[in-house]
Each structure stands twice: as structure tokens, then as C-alpha cells.
Amino acid sequence: MQYTFGGTPSDVLTDDAGNVVPDYPVIVRVAGTGQQVSALYELDGAPISQLRSNPAGHDQPGAIRPFRTDDITEIEYEYTGTSGQPVRWYQAAREVPQEALSTARAAIPAPAVAGTAGDALLLGENGSPVWGRLTSGTVAPWAALEAATGPRWIAHRGGALLAPENSIEAMRMAAALNADAIEIDVYKVADGGLFVMHDTTVDRTSNLSGSTASLTTPAALRGRIDAGSWFANSWPSDLRIPLFSDVLAEVGNTIPIIVHCNNFGSGAVAVEEIRRQELDGSVLIMAWTEAELAAARAAGIPSLLLDTDGVLPDKTYAQLLATGTRYLGVDYSQTSNATIQAAAAAGLRVVVYTVNRRTHYAALPKDGSVWAVVSDDPWYVRGTGAMRTSSLFGAGTFFHGMVGIVDAGDYRGFFQTPAWFGLDASGTAMASNGGYVSCLQGYVGPLPETFTVDVDYVLDVTDYATASLHFTLTVDDQQYDEDATGTSARANGYNVLVRSNGTIDVYKNTGGVATNIGTVATAAITPGSAQHLRIRLTATQIIVTRTNIGGTNSVTVTDSTYRTGLYPHLGVRDTKTRWANLAVTA
């Protein structure tokens, strides 16, 4: 078992009665410092008295080592005897023949200070053994998650909107940004290994091809996550595809991990690796079938059953709990609030996935029945951070709240130095969606009721004279898909189009229907030339201005329908356009 979240390098876990918890061995990682200490042994209650000083009758300092048995009933130590040879002693102080000793073990000097009842022996940061116990605030990562105030926020695939999904980089980011937990996907491959991948095939996210389960461990290791092609052009395409053991070693004792076991046998292999790395207290096993949860249940590791709508087809909630599974994962878009509340009332911890918009989170119950929320960008969706007033395109990667539309698949745009973000729907790009694509800029939302937005832009490629860039303002952060119809695709708000021939059109969207409420003809835009756009909302008007040109350059519309809770989106139709220096002033 490994523990984290508090304590000092001289601490070791104790129970409520002050006794050392007999769960061997323990690694204590001091929160916020990365310092680590290891328990050499633990036993119910008081430490072994012989180990507090030199063994009786011998004149050389003792050397302590652990001796692990299934029931943790014996402790051994080594010391250098008078003959200069290592000698092993057991709790009962009986000597073991030297030929039984392992020459591979190094001796460790006895602790300089004696322990007290209830202590356990720890290996300190500098290699010196010490006696100690953990403070009452120190718990295992999953126990800490249980004790946290809900809802907990879980970074889906490590935080897939901010870093390439299921990569070590995503795991590091989620831990660094203090996600409550991370979720990863694992597959058992043909040679019995376990590696991290979401899809049934490896084609979408890697430079390999074919069935995920048909790979071997060496094949997974030779492959690479091709992040530059599908995530963002600014990311490298040679990130390693991590083995499951890599993720555990990297972040296993720093953050709780939900392990989604995707194919037959992956659950048992995952549990085996978790126990090998002694991380039972850091993880939860998740699967669509109870067969993949069996090994976790047997090992006492928390387990979660996925069920899209939360209405179990073959058992009651009480029966699921009776199997040892206490967690239920449901799709927010397929599950009713009443079902979530009923499952929680039955005693299940309901985990809702995959929530990427604040609007969708706002519609979930707030009565405590949602135990945790899984999101590709939990830092944005939870909405606890301050709204930004400017873009960070110069960082060269996606920031919080940059969510794409469903019809664009994984595509959300590209980055270009020094500080440009762009979208490409020219030629045949996005032909399946009528040549339209957009991306929410949620980090600057919700906007104040009156504001001014300034942004530089360049139309690099335009397919025809009326091809356009879009600056869309929607009520709440729902998706805006100009090529689709209905309220689920066209949220209420305003849409400003700047066409390559210079025409500016302002539309109002109500109930999924767009109505033109203002238009003006300005000078045509030269492809590749830098331009500037200013959009101002007063209490009664919308004023759109191309500030960098002379002559007619502005349109003013009188309309006050939408002012509260607006979010901006950048979009294009049949153009390749980029933006920079987006800034909001009240």
C-alpha cells in the first residue's frame, strides 16, 4: 500500500486506536515536496523490541531488513556478526544459517533512536532507518478522494482537451493542475501486456494500425502517439504510448487513478500490476462488464460498473452493491436526474461522464447525488477559476474551454507562431459539415453584460467572395454549428460574419433560427493581410467595426435581446482564417 497527502518523512500510517496499520509495505510521499520514505516493516501494535538496539550478545551494529510473509507474522533483520559475516535473525531471535542469506540484499544500519509502542520502522530519505507514524491527516489517495467534498472532478483520459489523451504528458498535467483524479484506458495485448489506449484500433491516435488487442508489448513500445496530426499541429508526433506500469510509476502515488479496463482479461492484469507496485489504495477499476471487475473485487480494490443510462438491465442497485461494487458510471446525456438520484439514494457513488460544457454540468442534480464528474477539461467545467480577459494563443496549444463542435470530430484548429490560432475549412476541409467549423473560447466566458472584444485576424485562404469568418456569441457555452439546424446546434445569441468581399453581416439566433439584423458593405479583404475587428455590446446596441480601414467600416444594430451569460466562439465557412490578441474589456 502506498500513502500520500500529508505527514513528514518520519511518519507511518496508524489506525484510529493509534496502532500501526499492518499493510506491508508502506511508502509515504510527503505532499507538496515529493519526499519519500519507506516502511521496512509493520506489525499489529508495538515494534519488535530486538530491533531497537544491537542484538543481545553481539558487539556489532545491527542491520535491519524486511521479511515478508503472507500473514505478516515474522520480521527479520540482518547484522554483521563478530566474524564479519552477515547473520539473519527473526522475531523469535533464532539464528538462520548463513547459507540461507541472500547476498543480493544490502545491510541497513540500525536506527540511532529507539521507537515507542505503535511505531513502525521507516527507511528515511537519506537511507537511514527511523521510527515513526503518519499524522491523522495522512490517508491513501483513494481514501482522500472519498473524504473530499463532492462532486469530485476527474480528468478524462488525463485531460483530453488540454493534452493528448492517455499520454504521460496528460497524466503529468492533470497531477500538476491538481485534478481530483485522472481516468485512463487500458487494453490487454496479445502477449499479456497492458498498455494505455482508448480505441479498439490504434489508428486514430498513433502511427500504428490495426486492432489494439492484437498488438504486442514490443509493438506498442515501438509505436508513437501521433499528437501533431490529430490533437494539435504544435504538438510532437513522437510521444510514447505508455504502458500501464509507466502511468502507475509516474503518477501512481500522487493522484487517484480510475483504470478503464477495455477488453477481456485487462481487469485481472491491471490488478496484478497495481498490487505489484503496491498501489491498491490509489486506484479504482472501471469496466462495462462485471467480469472485468472480478479481480478488483477479490483484491478489495474499489470497482465501478459503467451503464449508459444508469438503469441496470439484470440486477438492482442493492444487488450491485452486494457484489462489492460501490460505484456506477453513467452518461450525462443518456441518464435522467431521477435515475442519478435513485442510484445515489440506494448507496451507490454515481460518476457522471463525459461533461465538457458548463451548460451540461449546470443541468445535473446539485443535491449531492453526483459523486464525481468526468471531464476532458474539469478545470474549465467546474467554473471555479476567474474568467480571463485575453487569449493565450502564444502558448501554442489549447487552453481551458476551447471545445469544438461534434461534427468536426477531434478537429479544433491549429496554431502558428508567434501567437496565432486558426481554423481551416477551405477547399474540401470540413466538406462533410458544409465547409463550416467553430471552436468555443470558453476561457473568456461568461462575458459581462456590456463589453468590447478586440481581435486581430487574417483570412489566408478564401474559396469565394462571400466565404467568411465568424465571431459568435451564444447564451451559455453550448456548441454552435452554423451548418446544423435546431436549438441543440444553434444556441441563442448573435453571429457576426465578416466575408472576404468585405461585407459584415450580423445575425440573431433564436430557437435555432438565424435572422439577419444588420449588414454593411466594407472594403474587400486581401487574403493574407492582417486585419482588426472590434465588437462592442452596449445595453441596447451591437457595434461591429473593422478598425484598420478607412471609409465605411462599421455597422450598428439596435437589439438588447441577449446580454446575460454570453460565450464567444470563433468559426469559419470555406476559409482558412487565424486570430491573435483576442482581448475583452468591460
PDB file of N, CA, C and O in Angstrom, residues 418-451:
ATOM      1  N   PRO A 418       3.839  33.838 -34.334  1.00  0.00           N
ATOM      2  CA  PRO A 418       4.202  33.777 -32.918  1.00  0.00           C
ATOM      3  C   PRO A 418       3.026  33.555 -31.976  1.00  0.00           C
ATOM      4  O   PRO A 418       3.213  33.042 -30.885  1.00  0.00           O
ATOM      5  N   ALA A 419       1.810  33.945 -32.362  1.00  0.00           N
ATOM      6  CA  ALA A 419       0.697  33.844 -31.399  1.00  0.00           C
ATOM      7  C   ALA A 419      -0.647  33.761 -32.108  1.00  0.00           C
ATOM      8  O   ALA A 419      -1.608  34.430 -31.729  1.00  0.00           O
ATOM      9  N   TRP A 420      -0.721  32.915 -33.134  1.00  0.00           N
ATOM     10  CA  TRP A 420      -1.958  32.794 -33.907  1.00  0.00           C
ATOM     11  C   TRP A 420      -2.658  31.476 -33.599  1.00  0.00           C
ATOM     12  O   TRP A 420      -2.025  30.431 -33.458  1.00  0.00           O
ATOM     13  N   PHE A 421      -3.995  31.529 -33.557  1.00  0.00           N
ATOM     14  CA  PHE A 421      -4.845  30.337 -33.529  1.00  0.00           C
ATOM     15  C   PHE A 421      -5.706  30.381 -34.774  1.00  0.00           C
ATOM     16  O   PHE A 421      -6.251  31.438 -35.133  1.00  0.00           O
ATOM     17  N   GLY A 422      -5.851  29.252 -35.465  1.00  0.00           N
ATOM     18  CA  GLY A 422      -6.607  29.265 -36.702  1.00  0.00           C
ATOM     19  C   GLY A 422      -7.525  28.080 -36.885  1.00  0.00           C
ATOM     20  O   GLY A 422      -7.424  27.060 -36.196  1.00  0.00           O
ATOM     21  N   LEU A 423      -8.434  28.231 -37.841  1.00  0.00           N
ATOM     22  CA  LEU A 423      -9.346  27.164 -38.257  1.00  0.00           C
ATOM     23  C   LEU A 423      -9.320  27.084 -39.778  1.00  0.00           C
ATOM     24  O   LEU A 423      -9.262  28.114 -40.467  1.00  0.00           O
ATOM     25  N   ASP A 424      -9.371  25.878 -40.316  1.00  0.00           N
ATOM     26  CA  ASP A 424      -9.282  25.678 -41.756  1.00  0.00           C
ATOM     27  C   ASP A 424     -10.488  24.896 -42.251  1.00  0.00           C
ATOM     28  O   ASP A 424     -10.674  23.727 -41.906  1.00  0.00           O
ATOM     29  N   ALA A 425     -11.322  25.558 -43.048  1.00  0.00           N
ATOM     30  CA  ALA A 425     -12.458  24.894 -43.691  1.00  0.00           C
ATOM     31  C   ALA A 425     -12.479  25.235 -45.175  1.00  0.00           C
ATOM     32  O   ALA A 425     -13.530  25.281 -45.805  1.00  0.00           O
ATOM     33  N   SER A 426     -11.303  25.481 -45.747  1.00  0.00           N
ATOM     34  CA  SER A 426     -11.225  25.816 -47.168  1.00  0.00           C
ATOM     35  C   SER A 426     -11.111  24.547 -47.999  1.00  0.00           C
ATOM     36  O   SER A 426     -10.741  23.480 -47.494  1.00  0.00           O
ATOM     37  N   GLY A 427     -11.410  24.663 -49.294  1.00  0.00           N
ATOM     38  CA  GLY A 427     -11.323  23.503 -50.168  1.00  0.00           C
ATOM     39  C   GLY A 427     -12.285  22.410 -49.723  1.00  0.00           C
ATOM     40  O   GLY A 427     -13.464  22.656 -49.492  1.00  0.00           O
ATOM     41  N   THR A 428     -11.739  21.203 -49.570  1.00  0.00           N
ATOM     42  CA  THR A 428     -12.585  20.085 -49.156  1.00  0.00           C
ATOM     43  C   THR A 428     -12.589  19.894 -47.635  1.00  0.00           C
ATOM     44  O   THR A 428     -13.274  19.009 -47.126  1.00  0.00           O
ATOM     45  N   ALA A 429     -11.817  20.711 -46.916  1.00  0.00           N
ATOM     46  CA  ALA A 429     -11.808  20.588 -45.461  1.00  0.00           C
ATOM     47  C   ALA A 429     -13.203  20.864 -44.910  1.00  0.00           C
ATOM     48  O   ALA A 429     -13.871  21.824 -45.312  1.00  0.00           O
ATOM     49  N   MET A 430     -13.657  20.061 -44.039  1.00  0.00           N
ATOM     50  CA  MET A 430     -14.972  20.167 -43.403  1.00  0.00           C
ATOM     51  C   MET A 430     -16.115  20.100 -44.421  1.00  0.00           C
ATOM     52  O   MET A 430     -17.218  20.604 -44.170  1.00  0.00           O
ATOM     53  N   ALA A 431     -15.851  19.449 -45.553  1.00  0.00           N
ATOM     54  CA  ALA A 431     -16.909  19.318 -46.558  1.00  0.00           C
ATOM     55  C   ALA A 431     -18.110  18.558 -46.006  1.00  0.00           C
ATOM     56  O   ALA A 431     -19.263  18.816 -46.378  1.00  0.00           O
ATOM     57  N   SER A 432     -17.848  17.626 -45.087  1.00  0.00           N
ATOM     58  CA  SER A 432     -18.932  16.844 -44.500  1.00  0.00           C
ATOM     59  C   SER A 432     -19.845  17.693 -43.631  1.00  0.00           C
ATOM     60  O   SER A 432     -20.954  17.277 -43.302  1.00  0.00           O
ATOM     61  N   ASN A 433     -19.378  18.881 -43.225  1.00  0.00           N
ATOM     62  CA  ASN A 433     -20.211  19.779 -42.425  1.00  0.00           C
ATOM     63  C   ASN A 433     -20.454  21.088 -43.167  1.00  0.00           C
ATOM     64  O   ASN A 433     -20.513  22.156 -42.561  1.00  0.00           O
ATOM     65  N   GLY A 434     -20.575  21.007 -44.485  1.00  0.00           N
ATOM     66  CA  GLY A 434     -20.891  22.186 -45.279  1.00  0.00           C
ATOM     67  C   GLY A 434     -19.799  23.227 -45.315  1.00  0.00           C
ATOM     68  O   GLY A 434     -20.045  24.400 -45.592  1.00  0.00           O
ATOM     69  N   GLY A 435     -18.571  22.824 -45.002  1.00  0.00           N
ATOM     70  CA  GLY A 435     -17.466  23.773 -45.015  1.00  0.00           C
ATOM     71  C   GLY A 435     -17.428  24.686 -43.814  1.00  0.00           C
ATOM     72  O   GLY A 435     -16.813  25.754 -43.861  1.00  0.00           O
ATOM     73  N   TYR A 436     -18.064  24.251 -42.704  1.00  0.00           N
ATOM     74  CA  TYR A 436     -18.115  25.094 -41.503  1.00  0.00           C
ATOM     75  C   TYR A 436     -17.478  24.366 -40.325  1.00  0.00           C
ATOM     76  O   TYR A 436     -17.656  23.158 -40.132  1.00  0.00           O
ATOM     77  N   VAL A 437     -16.751  25.129 -39.488  1.00  0.00           N
ATOM     78  CA  VAL A 437     -16.219  24.598 -38.233  1.00  0.00           C
ATOM     79  C   VAL A 437     -16.067  25.761 -37.270  1.00  0.00           C
ATOM     80  O   VAL A 437     -15.869  26.911 -37.677  1.00  0.00           O
ATOM     81  N   SER A 438     -16.182  25.468 -35.966  1.00  0.00           N
ATOM     82  CA  SER A 438     -16.009  26.525 -34.967  1.00  0.00           C
ATOM     83  C   SER A 438     -15.420  25.937 -33.702  1.00  0.00           C
ATOM     84  O   SER A 438     -15.400  24.722 -33.500  1.00  0.00           O
ATOM     85  N   CYS A 439     -14.939  26.824 -32.833  1.00  0.00           N
ATOM     86  CA  CYS A 439     -14.329  26.410 -31.568  1.00  0.00           C
ATOM     87  C   CYS A 439     -14.690  27.424 -30.484  1.00  0.00           C
ATOM     88  O   CYS A 439     -14.456  28.630 -30.645  1.00  0.00           O
ATOM     89  N   LEU A 440     -15.264  26.944 -29.402  1.00  0.00           N
ATOM     90  CA  LEU A 440     -15.600  27.784 -28.259  1.00  0.00           C
ATOM     91  C   LEU A 440     -14.338  28.375 -27.642  1.00  0.00           C
ATOM     92  O   LEU A 440     -13.310  27.716 -27.551  1.00  0.00           O
ATOM     93  N   GLN A 441     -14.404  29.607 -27.198  1.00  0.00           N
ATOM     94  CA  GLN A 441     -13.319  30.253 -26.458  1.00  0.00           C
ATOM     95  C   GLN A 441     -13.807  30.500 -25.027  1.00  0.00           C
ATOM     96  O   GLN A 441     -13.984  31.632 -24.569  1.00  0.00           O
ATOM     97  N   GLY A 442     -14.031  29.393 -24.324  1.00  0.00           N
ATOM     98  CA  GLY A 442     -14.700  29.449 -23.033  1.00  0.00           C
ATOM     99  C   GLY A 442     -13.936  30.156 -21.939  1.00  0.00           C
ATOM    100  O   GLY A 442     -14.533  30.600 -20.956  1.00  0.00           O
ATOM    101  N   TYR A 443     -12.616  30.267 -22.080  1.00  0.00           N
ATOM    102  CA  TYR A 443     -11.794  30.874 -21.029  1.00  0.00           C
ATOM    103  C   TYR A 443     -12.128  32.343 -20.801  1.00  0.00           C
ATOM    104  O   TYR A 443     -11.782  32.906 -19.761  1.00  0.00           O
ATOM    105  N   VAL A 444     -12.781  33.022 -21.750  1.00  0.00           N
ATOM    106  CA  VAL A 444     -13.192  34.412 -21.549  1.00  0.00           C
ATOM    107  C   VAL A 444     -14.688  34.531 -21.281  1.00  0.00           C
ATOM    108  O   VAL A 444     -15.259  35.615 -21.382  1.00  0.00           O
ATOM    109  N   GLY A 445     -15.316  33.425 -20.912  1.00  0.00           N
ATOM    110  CA  GLY A 445     -16.734  33.475 -20.646  1.00  0.00           C
ATOM    111  C   GLY A 445     -17.062  33.021 -19.230  1.00  0.00           C
ATOM    112  O   GLY A 445     -16.242  32.358 -18.576  1.00  0.00           O
ATOM    113  N   PRO A 446     -18.248  33.392 -18.739  1.00  0.00           N
ATOM    114  CA  PRO A 446     -19.224  34.218 -19.433  1.00  0.00           C
ATOM    115  C   PRO A 446     -18.804  35.684 -19.461  1.00  0.00           C
ATOM    116  O   PRO A 446     -18.195  36.186 -18.522  1.00  0.00           O
ATOM    117  N   LEU A 447     -19.141  36.355 -20.549  1.00  0.00           N
ATOM    118  CA  LEU A 447     -18.785  37.762 -20.726  1.00  0.00           C
ATOM    119  C   LEU A 447     -19.686  38.650 -19.871  1.00  0.00           C
ATOM    120  O   LEU A 447     -20.817  38.269 -19.541  1.00  0.00           O
ATOM    121  N   PRO A 448     -19.199  39.837 -19.513  1.00  0.00           N
ATOM    122  CA  PRO A 448     -20.072  40.778 -18.804  1.00  0.00           C
ATOM    123  C   PRO A 448     -21.228  41.216 -19.714  1.00  0.00           C
ATOM    124  O   PRO A 448     -21.199  41.007 -20.923  1.00  0.00           O
ATOM    125  N   GLU A 449     -22.226  41.839 -19.133  1.00  0.00           N
ATOM    126  CA  GLU A 449     -23.421  42.186 -19.912  1.00  0.00           C
ATOM    127  C   GLU A 449     -23.124  43.231 -20.976  1.00  0.00           C
ATOM    128  O   GLU A 449     -23.780  43.261 -22.022  1.00  0.00           O
ATOM    129  N   THR A 450     -22.187  44.122 -20.739  1.00  0.00           N
ATOM    130  CA  THR A 450     -21.724  45.045 -21.776  1.00  0.00           C
ATOM    131  C   THR A 450     -20.211  44.923 -21.848  1.00  0.00           C
ATOM    132  O   THR A 450     -19.534  44.821 -20.821  1.00  0.00           O
ATOM    133  N   PHE A 451     -19.664  44.927 -23.060  1.00  0.00           N
ATOM    134  CA  PHE A 451     -18.232  44.678 -23.217  1.00  0.00           C
ATOM    135  C   PHE A 451     -17.790  45.068 -24.629  1.00  0.00           C
ATOM    136  O   PHE A 451     -18.606  45.311 -25.533  1.00  0.00           O
TER     137      PHE A 451
END
